[in-house]
Amino acid sequence: MDPEDNGQGEEAEGEDEAEMLSDSSVVEDDGQERDESGFRIGVFNIMRDRNVARIFRGFRGFNRESSSGSEDSFQVTTPSNEESDNSDSASNNQPQNFDTELPTNHSYLGRMESVSGVEYYEPGSRYKIHICPHHTIIFPGQTLPVILSTSQAFHLTAQSGEHSVGLVFPPINNEQYGVTCQMYEKNVRNPLWKSDLRAKLRAHQRFRVCKGTISHPILSTFVGDVREAEVEILPELSLGDPLSGHIRGSLDKFLPHSSRIKLLYSHARAWPLFVYEQYDIGKVMMKIKHFVAAHNLENMPTDPIVCSFWSAKNLPLEESDREKIFATNFVEVRMKIIAEKLNDPYYYHCIECQQKVAKFSEVFAMSKDGVQASYCNPGGFIHDTVTLFGVELNAVIVERSKSTQFSWFPGYAWKITVCGRCHRHLGWQFVAEKKNLRPHSFFGLTQRSIVLKL
């Protein structure tokens, strides 16, 4: 993939820009019906035609007026220009919340077509698949937009069969882990030999690269080197309730709902109740739910396995914790790691000079995917971006110039944002193009330039 770009860049082709602007624009309508020529309809010149008048007696635009001169006389009523202007201005000034579904579409990639089929692998089994490196951990369920050059696209499609590929990450405890990804949409603008390949990938299953199947470690550049490797598909396991092995079958059905039964049986075990509750999925899920509600986060999954991956991506965790969560097969262990970190007051720091940039309490979900999502710039570099309402005072410098080209959030222009101390590129400030769009502005910080610490 091309080297890192500190801006979102500009789109080379006018067709893409037109599509992006058409997707992000808001259609304004003054509420008046129009004919084919564009003129307003509502005042009909039918005073001279008595037959036509009878037809339009029930039309809502007319108010009948009693008259002794003629039973068919009527009066045409239309809103005054002042009333019409006031209604238009009121509708334009009414606050409009941003549609969080829009970023998940990645409309800046241009027109896309669906790709059918999903390749599923049996957990615990070994397969030979084509893999390529990625610079950070991608969890199952996450969406990854990609832009590949013509040579990269040819190399990938020739090796991997075009629709599926395994992404591998920097080693975790001397083990190479990755995730299978399935292409579900791709661009339809031009044939592959005339244009880059734009696609959306969805992560599905975790795997571990079997030792001895690759000759040297995989570097963190995207599709510079696609190779075949033997991988083991990792299973998603659950330990069940920690006290379930000590309770008779007749009481087992009451275990998930009865704290009294849990307390009773914990007295007969080696450890007190609070030790078992650390691995109680229900307790941990409730703690995460309260934390999510306190920070106004949305779309928390109810399935424990899916929730463990969602939490690892969206909640305040250090990179070492995310690595542990990815490498763990048991959902209870993942949830325990997450629950232990929820009480700490984390800050985002500049990865270069360690200056405090923003509080974690400032994060919010600008996308249905969560507070952190992956976006791609025109150069093909993928930014894992976290969205925040604001940053610390004097922590960043925002450039004056702004652009709407290739904007990841339709309706917003972006400005490059750098660290106020060392001037490292941290991300972007997004500013609404319309005054009534909410939020009016926010920050998107790239995970490559920030680190989460106490």
Short mmCIF file of C-alpha atoms in Angstrom, two decimals:
data_model
loop_
_atom_site.label_atom_id
_atom_site.label_comp_id
_atom_site.label_asym_id
_atom_site.label_seq_id
_atom_site.Cartn_x
_atom_site.Cartn_y
_atom_site.Cartn_z
CA MET A 1 0.00 0.00 0.00
CA ASP A 2 1.15 3.56 -0.58
CA PRO A 3 3.03 5.36 2.18
CA GLU A 4 1.10 7.09 4.94
CA ASP A 5 -0.68 10.29 3.95
CA ASN A 6 -1.39 12.89 6.63
CA GLY A 7 -4.43 14.22 4.79
CA GLN A 8 -7.40 12.56 3.27
CA GLY A 9 -6.27 13.80 -0.13
CA GLU A 10 -8.16 14.67 -3.26
CA GLU A 11 -9.97 12.45 -5.73
CA ALA A 12 -8.39 12.40 -9.15
CA GLU A 13 -11.46 11.70 -11.22
CA GLY A 14 -14.33 14.16 -11.51
CA GLU A 15 -16.82 11.33 -11.59
CA ASP A 16 -15.99 10.25 -8.04
CA GLU A 17 -16.25 13.80 -6.77
CA ALA A 18 -19.67 14.20 -8.34
CA GLU A 19 -20.86 10.95 -6.78
CA MET A 20 -19.56 11.92 -3.35
CA LEU A 21 -21.15 15.34 -3.46
CA SER A 22 -24.43 13.93 -4.68
CA ASP A 23 -24.48 11.40 -1.84
CA SER A 24 -23.61 13.93 0.83
CA SER A 25 -25.78 16.82 -0.34
CA VAL A 26 -29.08 17.56 1.35
CA VAL A 27 -31.98 18.19 -0.98
CA GLU A 28 -33.84 21.34 -0.08
CA ASP A 29 -37.51 21.64 -0.86
CA ASP A 30 -39.70 24.63 -0.12
CA GLY A 31 -42.76 22.41 0.32
CA GLN A 32 -44.47 23.66 -2.90
CA GLU A 33 -45.61 21.27 -5.61
CA ARG A 34 -44.23 22.09 -9.07
CA ASP A 35 -45.13 21.24 -12.65
CA GLU A 36 -42.74 19.96 -15.29
CA SER A 37 -41.48 23.47 -16.08
CA GLY A 38 -40.62 24.08 -12.43
CA PHE A 39 -43.33 26.66 -11.69
CA ARG A 40 -45.50 26.47 -8.57
CA ILE A 41 -48.95 24.91 -8.73
CA GLY A 42 -51.73 26.18 -6.48
CA VAL A 43 -53.36 29.08 -8.27
CA PHE A 44 -55.50 27.82 -11.13
CA ASN A 45 -56.91 30.23 -13.65
CA ILE A 46 -60.29 28.60 -13.91
CA MET A 47 -62.55 31.48 -12.89
CA ARG A 48 -64.00 31.67 -16.35
CA ASP A 49 -64.84 27.99 -16.63
CA ARG A 50 -67.86 27.07 -14.49
CA ASN A 51 -67.61 23.35 -15.29
CA VAL A 52 -64.00 23.14 -14.19
CA ALA A 53 -64.94 25.05 -11.06
CA ARG A 54 -67.39 22.33 -10.07
CA ILE A 55 -64.65 19.73 -10.44
CA PHE A 56 -62.32 21.57 -8.05
CA ARG A 57 -64.88 22.39 -5.36
CA GLY A 58 -63.33 19.87 -2.98
CA PHE A 59 -59.73 20.87 -3.67
CA ARG A 60 -57.98 21.80 -0.43
CA GLY A 61 -56.48 24.96 -1.93
CA PHE A 62 -59.90 26.58 -2.32
CA ASN A 63 -62.34 27.89 0.32
CA ARG A 64 -65.95 28.17 -0.77
CA GLU A 65 -67.60 31.47 0.03
CA SER A 66 -71.35 31.88 0.31
CA SER A 67 -72.72 34.37 -2.24
CA SER A 68 -76.20 35.26 -3.38
CA GLY A 69 -75.00 36.16 -6.84
CA SER A 70 -73.80 32.67 -7.87
CA GLU A 71 -73.72 29.32 -6.18
CA ASP A 72 -70.52 28.43 -8.04
CA SER A 73 -68.43 31.41 -6.99
CA PHE A 74 -65.33 30.54 -4.99
CA GLN A 75 -62.14 32.14 -3.76
CA VAL A 76 -58.56 30.94 -4.33
CA THR A 77 -56.38 31.13 -1.20
CA THR A 78 -52.60 30.85 -1.28
CA PRO A 79 -50.05 31.54 1.44
CA SER A 80 -48.46 34.95 1.34
CA ASN A 81 -44.80 35.26 0.34
CA GLU A 82 -43.92 36.27 3.89
CA GLU A 83 -45.56 33.18 5.39
CA SER A 84 -43.86 30.92 2.84
CA ASP A 85 -40.42 32.42 3.53
CA ASN A 86 -40.90 32.05 7.28
CA SER A 87 -41.81 28.36 6.96
CA ASP A 88 -38.79 27.71 4.73
CA SER A 89 -36.37 29.44 7.07
CA ALA A 90 -37.83 27.60 10.07
CA SER A 91 -37.32 24.22 8.40
CA ASN A 92 -33.75 25.15 7.38
CA ASN A 93 -32.82 26.28 10.90
CA GLN A 94 -34.25 23.22 12.62
CA PRO A 95 -31.40 21.07 14.02
CA GLN A 96 -30.75 17.90 12.03
CA ASN A 97 -28.83 15.01 13.58
CA PHE A 98 -26.23 13.31 11.41
CA ASP A 99 -27.24 9.92 10.03
CA THR A 100 -24.71 7.49 11.51
CA GLU A 101 -25.53 4.94 8.79
CA LEU A 102 -23.74 7.09 6.18
CA PRO A 103 -20.11 6.43 7.24
CA THR A 104 -20.70 2.66 7.14
CA ASN A 105 -21.48 2.92 3.43
CA HIS A 106 -18.03 4.41 2.62
CA SER A 107 -19.60 6.36 -0.25
CA TYR A 108 -16.29 8.14 -0.92
CA LEU A 109 -15.14 4.92 -2.62
CA GLY A 110 -17.62 5.49 -5.45
CA ARG A 111 -20.21 3.18 -6.93
CA MET A 112 -20.00 -0.40 -5.72
CA GLU A 113 -21.54 -3.73 -6.61
CA SER A 114 -22.28 -6.63 -4.27
CA VAL A 115 -20.09 -9.73 -4.24
CA SER A 116 -21.91 -12.91 -3.25
CA GLY A 117 -20.62 -15.82 -1.22
CA VAL A 118 -18.88 -16.27 2.13
CA GLU A 119 -16.10 -18.79 2.74
CA TYR A 120 -16.43 -20.46 6.14
CA TYR A 121 -13.71 -22.53 7.80
CA GLU A 122 -14.19 -25.19 10.48
CA PRO A 123 -12.83 -24.00 13.86
CA GLY A 124 -9.87 -26.06 15.09
CA SER A 125 -8.95 -27.21 11.59
CA ARG A 126 -5.97 -26.22 9.48
CA TYR A 127 -6.18 -24.70 6.01
CA LYS A 128 -3.84 -23.23 3.44
CA ILE A 129 -4.96 -19.70 2.62
CA HIS A 130 -3.40 -16.59 1.09
CA ILE A 131 -2.40 -13.97 3.60
CA CYS A 132 -1.13 -10.39 3.48
CA PRO A 133 0.00 -8.04 6.28
CA HIS A 134 -1.93 -5.27 8.03
CA HIS A 135 -0.54 -2.71 10.48
CA THR A 136 -3.07 -3.20 13.30
CA ILE A 137 -5.48 -5.73 14.81
CA ILE A 138 -8.83 -6.20 13.05
CA PHE A 139 -11.54 -7.94 15.08
CA PRO A 140 -14.24 -10.22 13.61
CA GLY A 141 -17.24 -8.24 12.44
CA GLN A 142 -15.21 -5.16 11.55
CA THR A 143 -15.47 -3.52 8.11
CA LEU A 144 -12.30 -2.61 6.22
CA PRO A 145 -12.37 -0.33 3.13
CA VAL A 146 -9.40 -0.78 0.79
CA ILE A 147 -7.99 0.93 -2.30
CA LEU A 148 -5.38 -1.12 -4.15
CA SER A 149 -3.26 -0.01 -7.09
CA THR A 150 -3.55 -1.89 -10.36
CA SER A 151 -0.41 -3.95 -9.68
CA GLN A 152 -1.47 -4.74 -6.11
CA ALA A 153 -4.97 -5.71 -7.25
CA PHE A 154 -3.60 -8.04 -9.93
CA HIS A 155 -1.26 -9.66 -7.44
CA LEU A 156 -3.97 -10.17 -4.84
CA THR A 157 -6.64 -11.48 -7.18
CA ALA A 158 -4.25 -13.79 -8.97
CA GLN A 159 -3.14 -15.36 -5.69
CA SER A 160 -6.23 -15.38 -3.50
CA GLY A 161 -9.11 -15.88 -5.92
CA GLU A 162 -10.26 -12.26 -5.56
CA HIS A 163 -12.96 -12.57 -2.91
CA SER A 164 -11.23 -13.73 0.28
CA VAL A 165 -7.89 -13.14 1.95
CA GLY A 166 -6.33 -13.43 5.40
CA LEU A 167 -4.95 -10.33 7.12
CA VAL A 168 -2.10 -10.91 9.57
CA PHE A 169 -0.90 -8.49 12.25
CA PRO A 170 2.40 -7.76 14.00
CA PRO A 171 3.38 -10.77 16.15
CA ILE A 172 1.74 -11.27 19.57
CA ASN A 173 3.99 -13.17 22.00
CA ASN A 174 6.04 -14.50 19.08
CA GLU A 175 2.90 -15.87 17.42
CA GLN A 176 1.48 -14.59 14.13
CA TYR A 177 -2.29 -14.03 14.35
CA GLY A 178 -4.77 -12.87 11.75
CA VAL A 179 -8.37 -12.79 10.61
CA THR A 180 -10.09 -14.05 7.47
CA CYS A 181 -11.71 -11.30 5.40
CA GLN A 182 -14.39 -11.61 2.74
CA MET A 183 -14.93 -9.05 0.01
CA TYR A 184 -18.63 -8.13 -0.08
CA GLU A 185 -18.57 -5.04 -2.35
CA LYS A 186 -16.22 -3.76 -5.06
CA ASN A 187 -16.07 -0.89 -7.54
CA VAL A 188 -17.78 -1.08 -10.91
CA ARG A 189 -16.39 2.03 -12.58
CA ASN A 190 -13.71 0.58 -14.82
CA PRO A 191 -12.17 -2.78 -15.64
CA LEU A 192 -9.39 -3.86 -13.30
CA TRP A 193 -6.68 -3.21 -15.90
CA LYS A 194 -7.75 0.45 -16.21
CA SER A 195 -8.27 1.43 -12.59
CA ASP A 196 -7.43 0.68 -8.98
CA LEU A 197 -9.47 -1.85 -7.02
CA ARG A 198 -11.81 -0.36 -4.44
CA ALA A 199 -13.54 -2.82 -2.15
CA LYS A 200 -15.06 -3.38 1.26
CA LEU A 201 -13.91 -6.33 3.33
CA ARG A 202 -15.60 -7.83 6.38
CA ALA A 203 -13.58 -9.72 8.98
CA HIS A 204 -14.97 -13.16 9.94
CA GLN A 205 -12.76 -15.71 11.73
CA ARG A 206 -9.59 -15.49 13.81
CA PHE A 207 -6.63 -17.71 12.96
CA ARG A 208 -3.07 -18.45 14.04
CA VAL A 209 -0.33 -18.93 11.47
CA CYS A 210 1.26 -22.32 11.95
CA LYS A 211 4.98 -22.14 12.63
CA GLY A 212 7.32 -23.15 9.84
CA THR A 213 4.88 -22.25 7.05
CA ILE A 214 6.46 -18.86 6.31
CA SER A 215 10.18 -18.34 5.88
CA HIS A 216 10.43 -14.87 7.48
CA PRO A 217 8.21 -12.52 9.53
CA ILE A 218 5.55 -10.59 7.66
CA LEU A 219 6.11 -6.85 7.50
CA SER A 220 3.35 -4.33 8.20
CA THR A 221 2.75 -3.10 4.66
CA PHE A 222 -0.57 -4.02 3.15
CA VAL A 223 -0.49 -6.00 -0.08
CA GLY A 224 3.15 -5.71 -1.00
CA ASP A 225 3.57 -9.45 -0.48
CA VAL A 226 0.74 -11.97 -0.75
CA ARG A 227 1.79 -15.48 0.15
CA GLU A 228 0.27 -18.84 0.99
CA ALA A 229 0.48 -20.12 4.56
CA GLU A 230 -1.01 -22.85 6.69
CA VAL A 231 -3.26 -21.44 9.41
CA GLU A 232 -5.28 -22.87 12.27
CA ILE A 233 -8.80 -21.44 12.63
CA LEU A 234 -9.33 -20.45 16.27
CA PRO A 235 -12.55 -21.53 18.01
CA GLU A 236 -14.91 -19.30 20.02
CA LEU A 237 -15.36 -21.08 23.37
CA SER A 238 -17.35 -20.47 26.54
CA LEU A 239 -16.59 -21.84 30.01
CA GLY A 240 -20.21 -21.52 31.10
CA ASP A 241 -21.22 -20.44 34.58
CA PRO A 242 -18.23 -20.96 36.94
CA LEU A 243 -20.46 -22.63 39.55
CA SER A 244 -22.39 -24.83 37.14
CA GLY A 245 -20.12 -27.85 37.75
CA HIS A 246 -20.97 -27.86 41.46
CA ILE A 247 -24.74 -27.58 41.28
CA ARG A 248 -27.14 -30.47 40.89
CA GLY A 249 -29.13 -30.71 37.71
CA SER A 250 -32.42 -29.93 39.43
CA LEU A 251 -31.13 -26.50 40.46
CA ASP A 252 -29.13 -25.76 37.33
CA LYS A 253 -32.04 -23.91 35.67
CA PHE A 254 -32.17 -21.43 38.58
CA LEU A 255 -28.46 -20.67 38.53
CA PRO A 256 -28.41 -17.77 36.03
CA HIS A 257 -31.15 -15.90 37.94
CA SER A 258 -30.66 -16.75 41.63
CA SER A 259 -27.90 -14.97 43.53
CA ARG A 260 -28.99 -16.82 46.67
CA ILE A 261 -28.20 -20.22 45.15
CA LYS A 262 -24.83 -18.95 43.92
CA LEU A 263 -23.99 -17.64 47.38
CA LEU A 264 -25.06 -20.93 48.97
CA TYR A 265 -22.86 -23.07 46.76
CA SER A 266 -19.91 -20.67 46.91
CA HIS A 267 -19.72 -21.29 50.67
CA ALA A 268 -19.04 -24.95 49.94
CA ARG A 269 -16.24 -24.14 47.47
CA ALA A 270 -12.64 -23.07 47.92
CA TRP A 271 -13.16 -19.47 46.74
CA PRO A 272 -15.59 -16.73 47.82
CA LEU A 273 -18.44 -15.65 45.54
CA PHE A 274 -16.74 -12.52 44.15
CA VAL A 275 -14.01 -14.69 42.58
CA TYR A 276 -16.59 -16.67 40.59
CA GLU A 277 -18.44 -13.48 39.63
CA GLN A 278 -15.35 -12.22 37.81
CA TYR A 279 -16.08 -14.90 35.19
CA ASP A 280 -19.85 -14.48 35.30
CA ILE A 281 -20.86 -13.30 31.81
CA GLY A 282 -24.09 -11.74 33.09
CA LYS A 283 -22.29 -9.63 35.72
CA VAL A 284 -19.60 -8.49 33.29
CA MET A 285 -22.13 -7.67 30.56
CA MET A 286 -24.08 -5.55 33.06
CA LYS A 287 -20.93 -3.66 34.06
CA ILE A 288 -20.08 -2.96 30.41
CA LYS A 289 -23.68 -1.88 29.77
CA HIS A 290 -23.54 0.67 32.61
CA PHE A 291 -20.20 2.03 31.34
CA VAL A 292 -21.55 2.31 27.79
CA ALA A 293 -24.69 4.12 29.01
CA ALA A 294 -22.63 6.57 31.11
CA HIS A 295 -20.55 7.50 28.03
CA ASN A 296 -23.56 7.72 25.67
CA LEU A 297 -22.26 4.94 23.45
CA GLU A 298 -24.72 3.01 21.30
CA ASN A 299 -25.20 -0.27 19.45
CA MET A 300 -23.72 -2.53 22.13
CA PRO A 301 -24.29 -6.15 20.99
CA THR A 302 -26.15 -8.56 23.26
CA ASP A 303 -24.30 -11.71 22.19
CA PRO A 304 -21.31 -12.19 24.56
CA ILE A 305 -18.86 -13.27 21.83
CA VAL A 306 -19.78 -10.40 19.51
CA CYS A 307 -19.81 -8.01 22.49
CA SER A 308 -16.28 -9.02 23.48
CA PHE A 309 -14.96 -8.01 20.05
CA TRP A 310 -17.08 -4.83 19.95
CA SER A 311 -15.84 -3.82 23.41
CA ALA A 312 -12.22 -4.48 22.51
CA LYS A 313 -12.55 -2.06 19.61
CA ASN A 314 -14.67 0.69 21.23
CA LEU A 315 -13.85 0.77 24.96
CA PRO A 316 -10.72 2.26 26.61
CA LEU A 317 -8.12 -0.49 26.29
CA GLU A 318 -4.40 -0.35 25.72
CA GLU A 319 -2.92 -2.12 22.72
CA SER A 320 -1.48 -4.88 24.91
CA ASP A 321 -4.98 -5.61 26.24
CA ARG A 322 -6.39 -5.80 22.72
CA GLU A 323 -3.67 -8.28 21.80
CA LYS A 324 -4.58 -10.49 24.78
CA ILE A 325 -8.26 -10.35 23.87
CA PHE A 326 -7.60 -11.32 20.26
CA ALA A 327 -5.37 -14.27 21.19
CA THR A 328 -7.84 -15.65 23.78
CA ASN A 329 -10.36 -18.29 22.74
CA PHE A 330 -12.59 -18.07 25.84
CA VAL A 331 -15.14 -15.29 25.90
CA GLU A 332 -15.19 -15.17 29.72
CA VAL A 333 -11.47 -14.38 29.83
CA ARG A 334 -11.92 -11.62 27.24
CA MET A 335 -14.77 -10.06 29.20
CA LYS A 336 -12.75 -10.22 32.43
CA ILE A 337 -9.89 -8.28 30.79
CA ILE A 338 -12.35 -5.65 29.56
CA ALA A 339 -14.20 -5.31 32.87
CA GLU A 340 -10.98 -4.70 34.81
CA LYS A 341 -10.16 -1.62 32.70
CA LEU A 342 -13.48 0.22 32.75
CA ASN A 343 -12.91 2.21 35.96
CA ASP A 344 -9.67 3.89 34.92
CA PRO A 345 -9.66 7.56 33.72
CA TYR A 346 -7.85 7.17 30.41
CA TYR A 347 -6.40 9.92 28.22
CA TYR A 348 -5.33 9.92 24.59
CA HIS A 349 -1.67 11.02 24.30
CA CYS A 350 0.40 11.98 21.29
CA ILE A 351 2.49 8.93 20.45
CA GLU A 352 5.49 11.14 19.59
CA CYS A 353 5.81 13.62 22.50
CA GLN A 354 3.36 12.01 24.99
CA GLN A 355 1.34 15.22 25.38
CA LYS A 356 -2.25 14.76 26.61
CA VAL A 357 -4.56 15.29 23.66
CA ALA A 358 -8.08 14.35 24.82
CA LYS A 359 -10.04 12.55 27.53
CA PHE A 360 -11.69 9.26 26.70
CA SER A 361 -14.94 10.73 28.04
CA GLU A 362 -15.02 12.92 24.91
CA VAL A 363 -15.48 9.94 22.57
CA PHE A 364 -18.80 9.35 20.84
CA ALA A 365 -20.07 7.21 17.99
CA MET A 366 -20.26 9.11 14.70
CA SER A 367 -20.79 5.78 12.92
CA LYS A 368 -22.98 2.75 13.49
CA ASP A 369 -19.73 0.76 13.66
CA GLY A 370 -18.86 2.47 16.95
CA VAL A 371 -16.50 5.14 18.26
CA GLN A 372 -13.63 3.63 16.26
CA ALA A 373 -13.88 2.66 12.60
CA SER A 374 -11.55 2.16 9.63
CA TYR A 375 -11.47 4.59 6.71
CA CYS A 376 -9.29 4.77 3.63
CA ASN A 377 -7.66 7.81 1.99
CA PRO A 378 -7.10 8.17 -1.80
CA GLY A 379 -3.55 6.88 -1.44
CA GLY A 380 -4.87 3.57 -0.09
CA PHE A 381 -3.71 4.10 3.49
CA ILE A 382 -6.19 2.85 6.11
CA HIS A 383 -6.74 5.01 9.19
CA ASP A 384 -8.34 3.46 12.27
CA THR A 385 -10.11 6.59 13.47
CA VAL A 386 -11.70 7.41 16.82
CA THR A 387 -14.24 10.28 16.94
CA LEU A 388 -14.33 12.80 19.81
CA PHE A 389 -16.42 15.87 20.61
CA GLY A 390 -13.37 17.88 21.68
CA VAL A 391 -9.71 17.90 22.70
CA GLU A 392 -7.66 19.45 25.51
CA LEU A 393 -6.99 23.20 25.43
CA ASN A 394 -3.99 24.08 23.22
CA ALA A 395 -3.32 20.39 22.59
CA VAL A 396 -3.72 20.57 18.81
CA ILE A 397 -3.30 22.97 15.91
CA VAL A 398 -5.98 22.95 13.20
CA GLU A 399 -5.18 24.19 9.71
CA ARG A 400 -7.42 26.89 8.27
CA SER A 401 -7.94 25.35 4.84
CA LYS A 402 -10.69 22.79 4.54
CA SER A 403 -11.97 20.36 1.91
CA THR A 404 -15.00 18.18 1.29
CA GLN A 405 -13.27 15.93 -1.24
CA PHE A 406 -13.15 12.28 -0.18
CA SER A 407 -14.85 13.18 3.10
CA TRP A 408 -15.56 10.12 5.23
CA PHE A 409 -18.58 11.84 6.77
CA PRO A 410 -20.97 13.17 4.09
CA GLY A 411 -21.94 16.78 4.79
CA TYR A 412 -18.69 17.59 6.62
CA ALA A 413 -15.48 19.27 5.47
CA TRP A 414 -12.17 18.19 6.99
CA LYS A 415 -9.17 20.15 8.27
CA ILE A 416 -5.78 18.61 9.00
CA THR A 417 -4.99 18.56 12.74
CA VAL A 418 -1.48 18.27 14.22
CA CYS A 419 -0.07 18.04 17.74
CA GLY A 420 0.35 21.44 19.38
CA ARG A 421 3.79 20.49 20.76
CA CYS A 422 5.62 18.30 18.22
CA HIS A 423 3.41 18.99 15.15
CA ARG A 424 2.89 15.31 14.40
CA HIS A 425 -0.22 14.61 12.31
CA LEU A 426 -2.94 13.45 14.70
CA GLY A 427 -6.03 13.44 12.50
CA TRP A 428 -8.68 15.86 11.34
CA GLN A 429 -11.33 18.25 12.52
CA PHE A 430 -14.62 17.80 10.71
CA VAL A 431 -16.88 20.85 10.30
CA ALA A 432 -20.49 20.72 9.11
CA GLU A 433 -21.23 22.42 5.81
CA LYS A 434 -24.77 23.31 6.95
CA LYS A 435 -25.42 25.33 10.09
CA ASN A 436 -28.27 23.10 11.29
CA LEU A 437 -26.31 19.80 11.06
CA ARG A 438 -25.44 18.31 14.45
CA PRO A 439 -22.81 17.89 15.73
CA HIS A 440 -21.51 21.10 14.19
CA SER A 441 -17.89 19.93 14.52
CA PHE A 442 -15.87 17.04 15.95
CA PHE A 443 -12.41 15.50 15.78
CA GLY A 444 -11.28 12.26 14.17
CA LEU A 445 -7.92 11.06 15.50
CA THR A 446 -5.97 8.27 13.80
CA GLN A 447 -4.86 5.42 16.06
CA ARG A 448 -1.37 5.44 14.52
CA SER A 449 -0.65 8.83 16.15
CA ILE A 450 -2.25 8.46 19.58
CA VAL A 451 -1.88 6.10 22.51
CA LEU A 452 -4.33 5.47 25.34
CA LYS A 453 -2.80 5.77 28.81
CA LEU A 454 -3.73 6.68 32.40
#
